PDB file of C-alpha atoms in Angstrom:
ATOM      1  CA  MET T   1      -1.392   5.919  -6.208  1.00 78.00           C
ATOM      2  CA  GLU T   2      -1.413   9.324  -7.944  1.00 82.00           C
ATOM      3  CA  VAL T   3       1.834  11.325  -7.893  1.00 86.00           C
ATOM      4  CA  TRP T   4       2.521  14.964  -8.721  1.00 80.00           C
ATOM      5  CA  ILE T   5       5.892  16.316  -9.899  1.00 86.00           C
ATOM      6  CA  GLY T   6       7.304  19.764  -9.099  1.00 81.00           C
ATOM      7  CA  ARG T   7       9.586  21.387 -11.660  1.00 77.00           C
ATOM      8  CA  ASN T   8      10.611  25.019 -12.127  1.00 69.00           C
ATOM      9  CA  GLY T   9       8.103  26.150  -9.535  1.00 65.00           C
ATOM     10  CA  GLU T  10       5.177  24.455 -11.296  1.00 70.00           C
ATOM     11  CA  ARG T  11       3.194  21.292 -10.483  1.00 75.00           C
ATOM     12  CA  PHE T  12       2.441  18.545 -12.996  1.00 81.00           C
ATOM     13  CA  GLY T  13       0.240  15.476 -12.776  1.00 76.00           C
ATOM     14  CA  PRO T  14      -1.238  13.346 -11.521  1.00 80.00           C
ATOM     15  CA  TYR T  15       0.791  10.382 -12.788  1.00 86.00           C
ATOM     16  CA  SER T  16       0.846   6.737 -11.802  1.00 87.00           C
ATOM     17  CA  GLU T  17       3.609   5.258  -9.647  1.00 86.00           C
ATOM     18  CA  ALA T  18       4.619   3.006 -12.551  1.00 87.00           C
ATOM     19  CA  ASP T  19       5.195   6.043 -14.797  1.00 87.00           C
ATOM     20  CA  ILE T  20       7.302   7.782 -12.154  1.00 87.00           C
ATOM     21  CA  ARG T  21       9.487   4.698 -11.684  1.00 86.00           C
ATOM     22  CA  GLN T  22       9.899   4.305 -15.444  1.00 86.00           C
ATOM     23  CA  TRP T  23      10.953   7.953 -15.882  1.00 85.00           C
ATOM     24  CA  LEU T  24      13.472   7.624 -13.037  1.00 86.00           C
ATOM     25  CA  ARG T  25      15.005   4.557 -14.717  1.00 85.00           C
ATOM     26  CA  GLU T  26      15.115   6.340 -18.069  1.00 84.00           C
ATOM     27  CA  GLY T  27      16.661   9.455 -16.577  1.00 82.00           C
ATOM     28  CA  SER T  28      13.928  11.722 -17.916  1.00 82.00           C
ATOM     29  CA  LEU T  29      13.029  12.448 -14.271  1.00 84.00           C
ATOM     30  CA  LYS T  30      15.899  13.344 -11.934  1.00 85.00           C
ATOM     31  CA  PRO T  31      15.993  11.706  -8.469  1.00 86.00           C
ATOM     32  CA  GLY T  32      16.390  15.153  -6.900  1.00 85.00           C
ATOM     33  CA  GLU T  33      13.215  16.573  -8.409  1.00 86.00           C
ATOM     34  CA  LEU T  34      10.346  16.996  -5.977  1.00 87.00           C
ATOM     35  CA  ALA T  35       7.297  14.708  -5.891  1.00 86.00           C
ATOM     36  CA  TRP T  36       4.149  14.488  -3.775  1.00 83.00           C
ATOM     37  CA  HIS T  37       1.329  12.025  -3.197  1.00 82.00           C
ATOM     38  CA  ALA T  38      -1.600  11.781  -0.793  1.00 76.00           C
ATOM     39  CA  GLY T  39      -0.443  11.117   2.763  1.00 71.00           C
ATOM     40  CA  LEU T  40       2.728  13.238   2.594  1.00 73.00           C
ATOM     41  CA  THR T  41       2.967  16.456   4.570  1.00 71.00           C
ATOM     42  CA  ASP T  42       5.521  18.020   2.205  1.00 75.00           C
ATOM     43  CA  TRP T  43       7.196  17.541  -1.171  1.00 81.00           C
ATOM     44  CA  GLN T  44      10.119  15.086  -1.229  1.00 85.00           C
ATOM     45  CA  PRO T  45      12.780  14.109  -3.772  1.00 88.00           C
ATOM     46  CA  ALA T  46      11.424  11.537  -6.214  1.00 87.00           C
ATOM     47  CA  GLY T  47      14.511   9.375  -5.677  1.00 87.00           C
ATOM     48  CA  ASP T  48      13.738   9.172  -1.938  1.00 88.00           C
ATOM     49  CA  LEU T  49      10.099   8.255  -2.526  1.00 87.00           C
ATOM     50  CA  PHE T  50      10.974   5.578  -5.082  1.00 88.00           C
ATOM     51  CA  PRO T  51      14.443   4.255  -4.221  1.00 85.00           C
ATOM     52  CA  GLY T  52      16.239   1.713  -6.367  1.00 78.00           C
ATOM     53  CA  GLU T  53      15.222   3.304  -9.664  1.00 76.00           C
ATOM     54  CA  ALA T  54      18.634   4.597 -10.765  1.00 68.00           C
ATOM     55  CA  PRO T  55      18.950   5.750 -14.394  1.00 68.00           C
ATOM     56  CA  ALA T  56      20.214   3.050 -16.715  1.00 61.00           C
ATOM     57  CA  ALA T  57      23.378   3.579 -18.735  1.00 57.00           C
ATOM     58  CA  GLY T  58      22.706   5.586 -21.878  1.00 54.00           C
ATOM     59  CA  SER T  59      19.397   6.873 -20.565  1.00 50.00           C
ATOM     60  CA  ALA T  60      17.724   9.817 -22.231  1.00 50.00           C
ATOM     61  CA  THR T  61      18.523  13.408 -21.327  1.00 49.00           C
ATOM     62  CA  PRO T  62      15.635  15.087 -19.494  1.00 50.00           C
ATOM     63  CA  MET T  63      13.395  17.030 -21.857  1.00 47.00           C
ATOM     64  CA  PRO T  64      13.000  20.796 -21.303  1.00 41.00           C
ATOM     65  CA  PRO T  65       9.739  22.071 -19.849  1.00 43.00           C
ATOM     66  CA  PRO T  66       7.027  22.809 -22.424  1.00 41.00           C
ATOM     67  CA  PRO T  67       5.782  26.365 -22.952  1.00 37.00           C
ATOM     68  CA  PRO T  68       3.383  27.518 -20.198  1.00 37.00           C
ATOM     69  CA  ARG T  69       0.344  27.225 -22.475  1.00 36.00           C
ATOM     70  CA  GLU T  70       0.942  23.470 -22.777  1.00 36.00           C
ATOM     71  CA  ARG T  71       1.145  22.823 -19.061  1.00 37.00           C
ATOM     72  CA  TRP T  72      -1.566  21.348 -16.927  1.00 41.00           C
ATOM     73  CA  ILE T  73      -0.834  22.469 -13.378  1.00 41.00           C
ATOM     74  CA  ALA T  74      -2.564  20.343 -10.787  1.00 45.00           C
ATOM     75  CA  ASP T  75      -3.438  21.175  -7.225  1.00 52.00           C
ATOM     76  CA  PRO T  76      -1.800  18.481  -5.045  1.00 52.00           C
ATOM     77  CA  GLN T  77      -5.098  18.271  -3.163  1.00 59.00           C
ATOM     78  CA  PRO T  78      -7.694  18.814  -5.913  1.00 83.00           C
ATOM     79  CA  TYR T  79     -10.559  16.848  -4.371  1.00 90.00           C
ATOM     80  CA  ALA T  80     -13.148  18.693  -2.295  1.00 92.00           C
ATOM     81  CA  GLY T  81     -13.279  17.482   1.290  1.00 91.00           C
ATOM     82  CA  PHE T  82     -16.279  16.019   3.105  1.00 94.00           C
ATOM     83  CA  TRP T  83     -17.091  19.072   5.239  1.00 95.00           C
ATOM     84  CA  LYS T  84     -16.910  21.426   2.261  1.00 94.00           C
ATOM     85  CA  ARG T  85     -19.503  19.273   0.558  1.00 96.00           C
ATOM     86  CA  VAL T  86     -21.690  19.225   3.677  1.00 96.00           C
ATOM     87  CA  ALA T  87     -21.573  23.026   3.893  1.00 97.00           C
ATOM     88  CA  ALA T  88     -22.491  23.318   0.189  1.00 96.00           C
ATOM     89  CA  TYR T  89     -25.445  20.977   0.692  1.00 96.00           C
ATOM     90  CA  ILE T  90     -26.716  23.010   3.660  1.00 97.00           C
ATOM     91  CA  VAL T  91     -26.686  26.146   1.485  1.00 97.00           C
ATOM     92  CA  ASP T  92     -28.617  24.297  -1.240  1.00 97.00           C
ATOM     93  CA  VAL T  93     -31.198  23.028   1.264  1.00 96.00           C
ATOM     94  CA  ILE T  94     -31.797  26.578   2.479  1.00 97.00           C
ATOM     95  CA  ILE T  95     -32.214  27.791  -1.107  1.00 97.00           C
ATOM     96  CA  LEU T  96     -34.634  24.963  -1.972  1.00 97.00           C
ATOM     97  CA  TRP T  97     -36.675  25.475   1.199  1.00 96.00           C
ATOM     98  CA  ILE T  98     -38.290  28.625  -0.246  1.00 94.00           C
ATOM     99  CA  PRO T  99     -39.744  27.093  -3.460  1.00 94.00           C
ATOM    100  CA  HIS T 100     -40.660  23.922  -1.556  1.00 94.00           C
ATOM    101  CA  LEU T 101     -42.635  25.988   0.954  1.00 92.00           C
ATOM    102  CA  ILE T 102     -44.439  27.846  -1.830  1.00 93.00           C
ATOM    103  CA  ILE T 103     -45.232  24.611  -3.692  1.00 92.00           C
ATOM    104  CA  GLY T 104     -46.514  22.977  -0.517  1.00 89.00           C
ATOM    105  CA  ASN T 105     -48.852  25.876   0.245  1.00 88.00           C
ATOM    106  CA  LEU T 106     -50.143  26.081  -3.322  1.00 90.00           C
ATOM    107  CA  LEU T 107     -50.882  22.347  -3.487  1.00 87.00           C
ATOM    108  CA  GLY T 108     -52.614  22.141  -0.127  1.00 83.00           C
ATOM    109  CA  ALA T 109     -49.860  20.689   2.058  1.00 81.00           C
ATOM    110  CA  ALA T 110     -50.366  23.261   4.820  1.00 82.00           C
ATOM    111  CA  ALA T 111     -54.133  22.726   4.822  1.00 85.00           C
ATOM    112  CA  ALA T 112     -53.652  18.938   4.912  1.00 84.00           C
ATOM    113  CA  GLN T 113     -51.335  19.241   7.912  1.00 84.00           C
ATOM    114  CA  THR T 114     -53.796  21.469   9.770  1.00 86.00           C
ATOM    115  CA  ALA T 115     -56.640  19.019   9.086  1.00 86.00           C
ATOM    116  CA  MET T 116     -54.545  16.078  10.270  1.00 85.00           C
ATOM    117  CA  LEU T 117     -53.589  17.776  13.530  1.00 85.00           C
ATOM    118  CA  HIS T 118     -57.197  18.771  14.174  1.00 84.00           C
ATOM    119  CA  THR T 119     -58.377  15.194  13.568  1.00 85.00           C
ATOM    120  CA  ILE T 120     -55.717  13.726  15.864  1.00 83.00           C
ATOM    121  CA  GLU T 121     -56.564  16.181  18.646  1.00 83.00           C
ATOM    122  CA  SER T 122     -60.234  15.159  18.516  1.00 82.00           C
ATOM    123  CA  ALA T 123     -59.527  11.421  18.123  1.00 77.00           C
ATOM    124  CA  ASN T 124     -59.370  10.746  21.888  1.00 79.00           C
ATOM    125  CA  ASN T 125     -56.323   8.515  21.273  1.00 79.00           C
ATOM    126  CA  ASP T 126     -58.310   6.227  18.965  1.00 80.00           C
ATOM    127  CA  PRO T 127     -55.615   4.423  16.896  1.00 85.00           C
ATOM    128  CA  ALA T 128     -57.979   3.788  13.966  1.00 84.00           C
ATOM    129  CA  VAL T 129     -58.925   7.467  13.691  1.00 81.00           C
ATOM    130  CA  MET T 130     -55.285   8.551  14.006  1.00 83.00           C
ATOM    131  CA  MET T 131     -54.128   6.109  11.316  1.00 88.00           C
ATOM    132  CA  ALA T 132     -56.909   7.304   9.021  1.00 85.00           C
ATOM    133  CA  ALA T 133     -55.812  10.911   9.599  1.00 82.00           C
ATOM    134  CA  TYR T 134     -52.221  10.054   8.666  1.00 84.00           C
ATOM    135  CA  SER T 135     -53.417   8.221   5.558  1.00 86.00           C
ATOM    136  CA  VAL T 136     -55.498  11.195   4.399  1.00 86.00           C
ATOM    137  CA  PHE T 137     -52.579  13.541   5.117  1.00 82.00           C
ATOM    138  CA  TRP T 138     -50.063  11.622   3.000  1.00 86.00           C
ATOM    139  CA  SER T 139     -52.561  11.198   0.183  1.00 86.00           C
ATOM    140  CA  ALA T 140     -53.041  14.960   0.143  1.00 85.00           C
ATOM    141  CA  MET T 141     -49.272  15.502   0.282  1.00 86.00           C
ATOM    142  CA  LEU T 142     -48.425  13.339  -2.758  1.00 90.00           C
ATOM    143  CA  PRO T 143     -48.912  16.083  -5.402  1.00 91.00           C
ATOM    144  CA  ALA T 144     -46.723  18.517  -3.450  1.00 90.00           C
ATOM    145  CA  LEU T 145     -44.053  15.881  -2.802  1.00 92.00           C
ATOM    146  CA  GLY T 146     -44.037  14.944  -6.484  1.00 94.00           C
ATOM    147  CA  VAL T 147     -43.507  18.526  -7.652  1.00 95.00           C
ATOM    148  CA  GLN T 148     -40.879  19.145  -4.950  1.00 94.00           C
ATOM    149  CA  THR T 149     -38.983  16.049  -6.106  1.00 95.00           C
ATOM    150  CA  LEU T 150     -39.009  17.323  -9.702  1.00 97.00           C
ATOM    151  CA  VAL T 151     -37.816  20.773  -8.619  1.00 97.00           C
ATOM    152  CA  THR T 152     -34.967  19.287  -6.556  1.00 97.00           C
ATOM    153  CA  TRP T 153     -33.896  17.018  -9.432  1.00 97.00           C
ATOM    154  CA  ALA T 154     -33.945  19.910 -11.927  1.00 97.00           C
ATOM    155  CA  TYR T 155     -32.023  22.154  -9.515  1.00 97.00           C
ATOM    156  CA  PHE T 156     -29.133  19.715  -9.014  1.00 97.00           C
ATOM    157  CA  ALA T 157     -29.016  18.165 -12.503  1.00 97.00           C
ATOM    158  CA  LEU T 158     -29.264  21.449 -14.423  1.00 97.00           C
ATOM    159  CA  CYS T 159     -26.772  23.307 -12.228  1.00 96.00           C
ATOM    160  CA  GLU T 160     -24.180  20.529 -12.122  1.00 96.00           C
ATOM    161  CA  SER T 161     -24.341  19.920 -15.891  1.00 96.00           C
ATOM    162  CA  SER T 162     -24.254  23.644 -16.711  1.00 95.00           C
ATOM    163  CA  ALA T 163     -21.177  25.738 -17.448  1.00 93.00           C
ATOM    164  CA  MET T 164     -21.055  26.526 -13.698  1.00 94.00           C
ATOM    165  CA  GLN T 165     -20.599  22.782 -12.953  1.00 94.00           C
ATOM    166  CA  GLY T 166     -22.199  23.196  -9.565  1.00 95.00           C
ATOM    167  CA  THR T 167     -25.174  24.377  -7.557  1.00 96.00           C
ATOM    168  CA  PRO T 168     -25.155  27.785  -5.839  1.00 97.00           C
ATOM    169  CA  GLY T 169     -24.093  25.981  -2.662  1.00 96.00           C
ATOM    170  CA  LYS T 170     -21.077  24.444  -4.394  1.00 96.00           C
ATOM    171  CA  LEU T 171     -20.193  27.774  -6.004  1.00 96.00           C
ATOM    172  CA  ALA T 172     -20.315  29.408  -2.582  1.00 95.00           C
ATOM    173  CA  MET T 173     -17.823  26.836  -1.295  1.00 95.00           C
ATOM    174  CA  GLY T 174     -15.611  27.078  -4.398  1.00 93.00           C
ATOM    175  CA  ILE T 175     -16.104  23.492  -5.605  1.00 95.00           C
ATOM    176  CA  ARG T 176     -17.429  21.906  -8.805  1.00 94.00           C
ATOM    177  CA  VAL T 177     -18.646  18.565 -10.183  1.00 95.00           C
ATOM    178  CA  THR T 178     -16.750  16.875 -13.038  1.00 93.00           C
ATOM    179  CA  ASP T 179     -16.459  13.450 -14.626  1.00 91.00           C
ATOM    180  CA  ASP T 180     -13.549  11.248 -13.592  1.00 85.00           C
ATOM    181  CA  GLU T 181     -11.322  13.025 -16.135  1.00 80.00           C
ATOM    182  CA  GLY T 182     -12.070  16.498 -14.787  1.00 83.00           C
ATOM    183  CA  ARG T 183     -14.485  17.476 -17.570  1.00 88.00           C
ATOM    184  CA  ARG T 184     -17.973  18.969 -17.480  1.00 92.00           C
ATOM    185  CA  ILE T 185     -20.685  16.325 -17.046  1.00 95.00           C
ATOM    186  CA  SER T 186     -23.803  15.827 -19.139  1.00 96.00           C
ATOM    187  CA  PHE T 187     -27.358  16.330 -17.910  1.00 97.00           C
ATOM    188  CA  LEU T 188     -27.887  12.552 -18.054  1.00 97.00           C
ATOM    189  CA  ARG T 189     -24.860  11.877 -15.870  1.00 97.00           C
ATOM    190  CA  ALA T 190     -25.922  14.628 -13.460  1.00 97.00           C
ATOM    191  CA  THR T 191     -29.359  12.985 -13.266  1.00 97.00           C
ATOM    192  CA  GLY T 192     -27.808   9.605 -12.484  1.00 96.00           C
ATOM    193  CA  ARG T 193     -25.608  11.188  -9.831  1.00 97.00           C
ATOM    194  CA  HIS T 194     -28.613  12.898  -8.218  1.00 96.00           C
ATOM    195  CA  PHE T 195     -30.790   9.792  -7.983  1.00 96.00           C
ATOM    196  CA  GLY T 196     -27.756   7.742  -6.937  1.00 96.00           C
ATOM    197  CA  LYS T 197     -27.994   9.666  -3.657  1.00 95.00           C
ATOM    198  CA  ILE T 198     -31.009   7.482  -2.868  1.00 95.00           C
ATOM    199  CA  ILE T 199     -28.641   4.481  -2.740  1.00 95.00           C
ATOM    200  CA  SER T 200     -26.216   6.483  -0.591  1.00 94.00           C
ATOM    201  CA  SER T 201     -29.116   7.187   1.796  1.00 93.00           C
ATOM    202  CA  PHE T 202     -30.141   3.506   1.977  1.00 94.00           C
ATOM    203  CA  THR T 203     -26.700   2.670   3.430  1.00 92.00           C
ATOM    204  CA  LEU T 204     -27.543   4.624   6.613  1.00 93.00           C
ATOM    205  CA  CYS T 205     -25.845   7.562   4.883  1.00 92.00           C
ATOM    206  CA  ILE T 206     -22.499   5.744   4.876  1.00 95.00           C
ATOM    207  CA  GLY T 207     -22.539   6.281   1.104  1.00 94.00           C
ATOM    208  CA  PHE T 208     -22.337  10.031   1.729  1.00 95.00           C
ATOM    209  CA  MET T 209     -19.672   9.691   4.426  1.00 95.00           C
ATOM    210  CA  MET T 210     -17.434   7.746   2.026  1.00 95.00           C
ATOM    211  CA  ALA T 211     -16.405  11.153   0.639  1.00 94.00           C
ATOM    212  CA  GLY T 212     -14.415  11.584   3.843  1.00 93.00           C
ATOM    213  CA  TRP T 213     -12.062   8.622   3.396  1.00 93.00           C
ATOM    214  CA  THR T 214     -11.988   7.369  -0.206  1.00 93.00           C
ATOM    215  CA  GLU T 215      -8.810   8.188  -2.151  1.00 88.00           C
ATOM    216  CA  ARG T 216     -10.492  10.628  -4.529  1.00 90.00           C
ATOM    217  CA  LYS T 217     -13.023  11.883  -1.945  1.00 92.00           C
ATOM    218  CA  GLN T 218     -15.874  10.173  -3.791  1.00 94.00           C
ATOM    219  CA  ALA T 219     -19.206   9.376  -2.196  1.00 96.00           C
ATOM    220  CA  LEU T 220     -21.013   6.211  -3.287  1.00 96.00           C
ATOM    221  CA  HIS T 221     -23.174   8.108  -5.800  1.00 96.00           C
ATOM    222  CA  ASP T 222     -19.991   9.690  -7.255  1.00 96.00           C
ATOM    223  CA  MET T 223     -18.546   6.243  -7.863  1.00 96.00           C
ATOM    224  CA  MET T 224     -21.801   5.051  -9.433  1.00 96.00           C
ATOM    225  CA  ALA T 225     -21.894   8.032 -11.819  1.00 95.00           C
ATOM    226  CA  SER T 226     -18.095   8.224 -12.365  1.00 94.00           C
ATOM    227  CA  THR T 227     -17.945  11.797 -11.089  1.00 95.00           C
ATOM    228  CA  LEU T 228     -15.619  13.848  -8.902  1.00 93.00           C
ATOM    229  CA  VAL T 229     -16.098  16.930  -6.759  1.00 94.00           C
ATOM    230  CA  LEU T 230     -13.044  19.150  -7.177  1.00 92.00           C
ATOM    231  CA  ASN T 231     -11.783  22.308  -5.546  1.00 91.00           C
ATOM    232  CA  GLY T 232     -12.034  25.455  -7.672  1.00 87.00           C
ATOM    233  CA  ARG T 233     -14.917  27.044  -9.538  1.00 85.00           C
ATOM    234  CA  ALA T 234     -15.377  26.146 -13.197  1.00 81.00           C
ATOM    235  CA  SER T 235     -14.917  29.797 -14.209  1.00 75.00           C
ATOM    236  CA  ALA T 236     -11.441  29.805 -12.636  1.00 65.00           C
ATOM    237  CA  THR T 237     -10.299  26.638 -14.411  1.00 59.00           C
ATOM    238  CA  ARG T 238     -12.024  27.063 -17.792  1.00 55.00           C
ATOM    239  CA  ASN T 239      -8.846  28.233 -19.559  1.00 47.00           C
ATOM    240  CA  GLN T 240      -6.769  25.283 -18.358  1.00 46.00           C
ATOM    241  CA  PRO T 241      -6.617  22.212 -20.609  1.00 41.00           C
ATOM    242  CA  GLN T 242      -8.309  19.271 -18.926  1.00 43.00           C
ATOM    243  CA  GLN T 243      -5.557  16.771 -19.631  1.00 41.00           C
ATOM    244  CA  PRO T 244      -2.266  15.676 -18.067  1.00 40.00           C
ATOM    245  CA  ALA T 245       1.032  17.317 -18.933  1.00 35.00           C
ATOM    246  CA  PRO T 246       2.170  16.173 -22.392  1.00 36.00           C
ATOM    247  CA  ARG T 247       4.368  13.134 -22.840  1.00 40.00           C
ATOM    248  CA  ASN T 248       6.687  12.031 -25.621  1.00 42.00           C
ATOM    249  CA  ASP T 249       5.540   9.352 -28.013  1.00 42.00           C
ATOM    250  CA  ASP T 250       7.778   6.867 -26.194  1.00 46.00           C
ATOM    251  CA  GLY T 251       6.006   7.585 -22.904  1.00 48.00           C
ATOM    252  CA  SER T 252       8.858   9.555 -21.260  1.00 47.00           C
ATOM    253  CA  PHE T 253       8.213  12.458 -18.908  1.00 46.00           C
ATOM    254  CA  SER T 254       8.401  15.802 -20.737  1.00 47.00           C
ATOM    255  CA  ALA T 255       7.361  18.425 -18.230  1.00 48.00           C
TER     256      ALA T 255
END
């Protein structure tokens, strides 16, 4: 379970439950300080969320907050939701439809479809003629499908591994793709994530729907590629350090 701490009007985290309990026992986190984790509707005192963790005698005095430049302020709900991702994908499909249409026309897809329909209409319901027409159609479509697949791969992999960290659809919805530590992903990882969607499709699309209920809103292909889809554009978060709030060498809470 990931827990966020509120102190002096700022949010810090996420931290593990074990860390929170340790800091409560040490006294470096006060029981009255606010905490939040997924499933709560509002912030609550840390001592109420984790009872029985009273500070031990002689425990350390809480450390003062670090300067603002050292803070990593986390959104309590940083993971992009399922419907946001669906809306982003619809935008991307609309954008890709234009080059796909052009590629199909240039490589004879439209002519192949017209020829197939004409053959079927004149087949007099002859199954052999109709099957032959379908076979010729798909053979003619292979070059177009191959180029369209390459364009789609380049679109997603290049955009998600770029400084934007997302496709135009994701930018429109204010979300971005990161690794599981919140950092920009490589082109290779973006490629693996893209083709991992094939596995998500083979599960009757349950792999995609997993983004609606998994703890970190990850679809199956996100888990395979160790990626996250987070709220916030990369340009808005570029100046924030991608690491948790600093800790002391002894592991105590120092926010």
